[in-house]
Amino acid sequence: LTVRLAAMHIIANNLFIFKSLADPILARIIIRKLDREGILLYEQNTRKSKEVQILEDVMQFLVMQYQVLDAKKFYNKKDELQL
């Protein structure tokens, strides 16, 4: 049992190290895939555009943009039905 716990602890630590190293790389890849307008919007919405980006911040931005576009699409359909 102690060996299993030790092994689980080592695996958990390695995953944490991997995640902390991978997050900024993944964030940068995602940001570079945005179009020019998306990059400008992201830079306007982030408080730390000159620092290394955190994946969580990038994902929150993408979710927010999805919600904005989804709401816009919904209201456009609603306006079309009223015409």
C-alpha positions as MATLAB code, in Angstrom:
seq = 'LTVRLAAMHIIANNLFIFKSLADPILARIIIRKLDREGILLYEQNTRKSKEVQILEDVMQFLVMQYQVLDAKKFYNKKDELQL';
ca = [
       0.000    0.000    0.000;
       2.810    2.443    0.862;
       4.541    1.726   -2.446;
       1.308    2.442   -4.330;
       0.822    5.729   -2.484;
       4.413    6.721   -3.187;
       3.985    5.868   -6.875;
       0.726    7.833   -7.040;
       2.439   10.785   -5.367;
       5.297   10.708   -7.913;
       2.839   10.503  -10.817;
       0.762   13.385   -9.427;
       3.874   15.547   -9.019;
       5.033   14.757  -12.566;
       1.600   15.607  -13.978;
       1.638   18.906  -12.098;
       5.091   19.743  -13.475;
       4.010   18.765  -17.000;
       0.840   20.854  -16.725;
       2.707   23.888  -15.437;
       5.166   23.621  -18.352;
       2.563   22.805  -20.988;
      -0.016   25.489  -20.110;
       1.941   28.500  -21.436;
       2.916   26.602  -24.577;
      -0.673   25.586  -25.309;
      -1.888   29.117  -24.552;
       0.618   30.569  -27.021;
      -0.365   28.068  -29.731;
      -4.050   28.912  -29.312;
      -3.410   32.665  -29.360;
      -1.352   32.363  -32.553;
      -4.276   30.576  -34.238;
      -6.587   33.565  -33.673;
      -7.168   35.965  -36.544;
      -5.966   39.566  -36.295;
      -9.270   40.763  -34.818;
      -9.276   37.914  -32.288;
      -5.760   38.757  -31.152;
      -6.693   42.419  -30.710;
      -9.793   41.456  -28.709;
      -7.744   39.108  -26.553;
      -5.111   41.769  -25.872;
      -7.827   44.265  -24.947;
      -9.487   41.804  -22.577;
      -6.391   40.541  -20.803;
      -4.764   42.458  -17.993;
      -1.308   41.086  -18.719;
      -0.774   40.964  -22.469;
       3.016   41.345  -22.151;
       3.413   38.466  -19.676;
       3.408   34.730  -20.346;
      -0.205   33.768  -20.913;
      -2.038   31.235  -18.784;
      -4.127   28.599  -20.546;
      -7.056   29.226  -18.188;
      -7.177   32.912  -19.216;
      -7.132   32.008  -22.903;
      -9.896   29.441  -22.427;
     -12.041   31.931  -20.487;
     -11.619   34.433  -23.330;
     -12.645   31.829  -25.924;
     -15.722   30.832  -23.914;
     -16.686   34.481  -23.518;
     -16.317   35.096  -27.274;
     -18.395   31.992  -28.021;
     -21.156   33.222  -25.708;
     -21.130   36.668  -27.333;
     -21.353   35.200  -30.838;
     -24.036   32.719  -29.780;
     -26.149   35.500  -28.235;
     -25.653   37.643  -31.324;
     -26.787   34.776  -33.550;
     -29.845   34.205  -31.337;
     -30.894   37.874  -31.486;
     -30.321   38.026  -35.234;
     -32.658   35.035  -35.698;
     -35.204   36.645  -33.398;
     -35.086   39.880  -35.444;
     -35.501   37.937  -38.715;
     -38.629   36.199  -37.378;
     -40.197   39.525  -36.429;
     -39.767   40.877  -39.962;
];
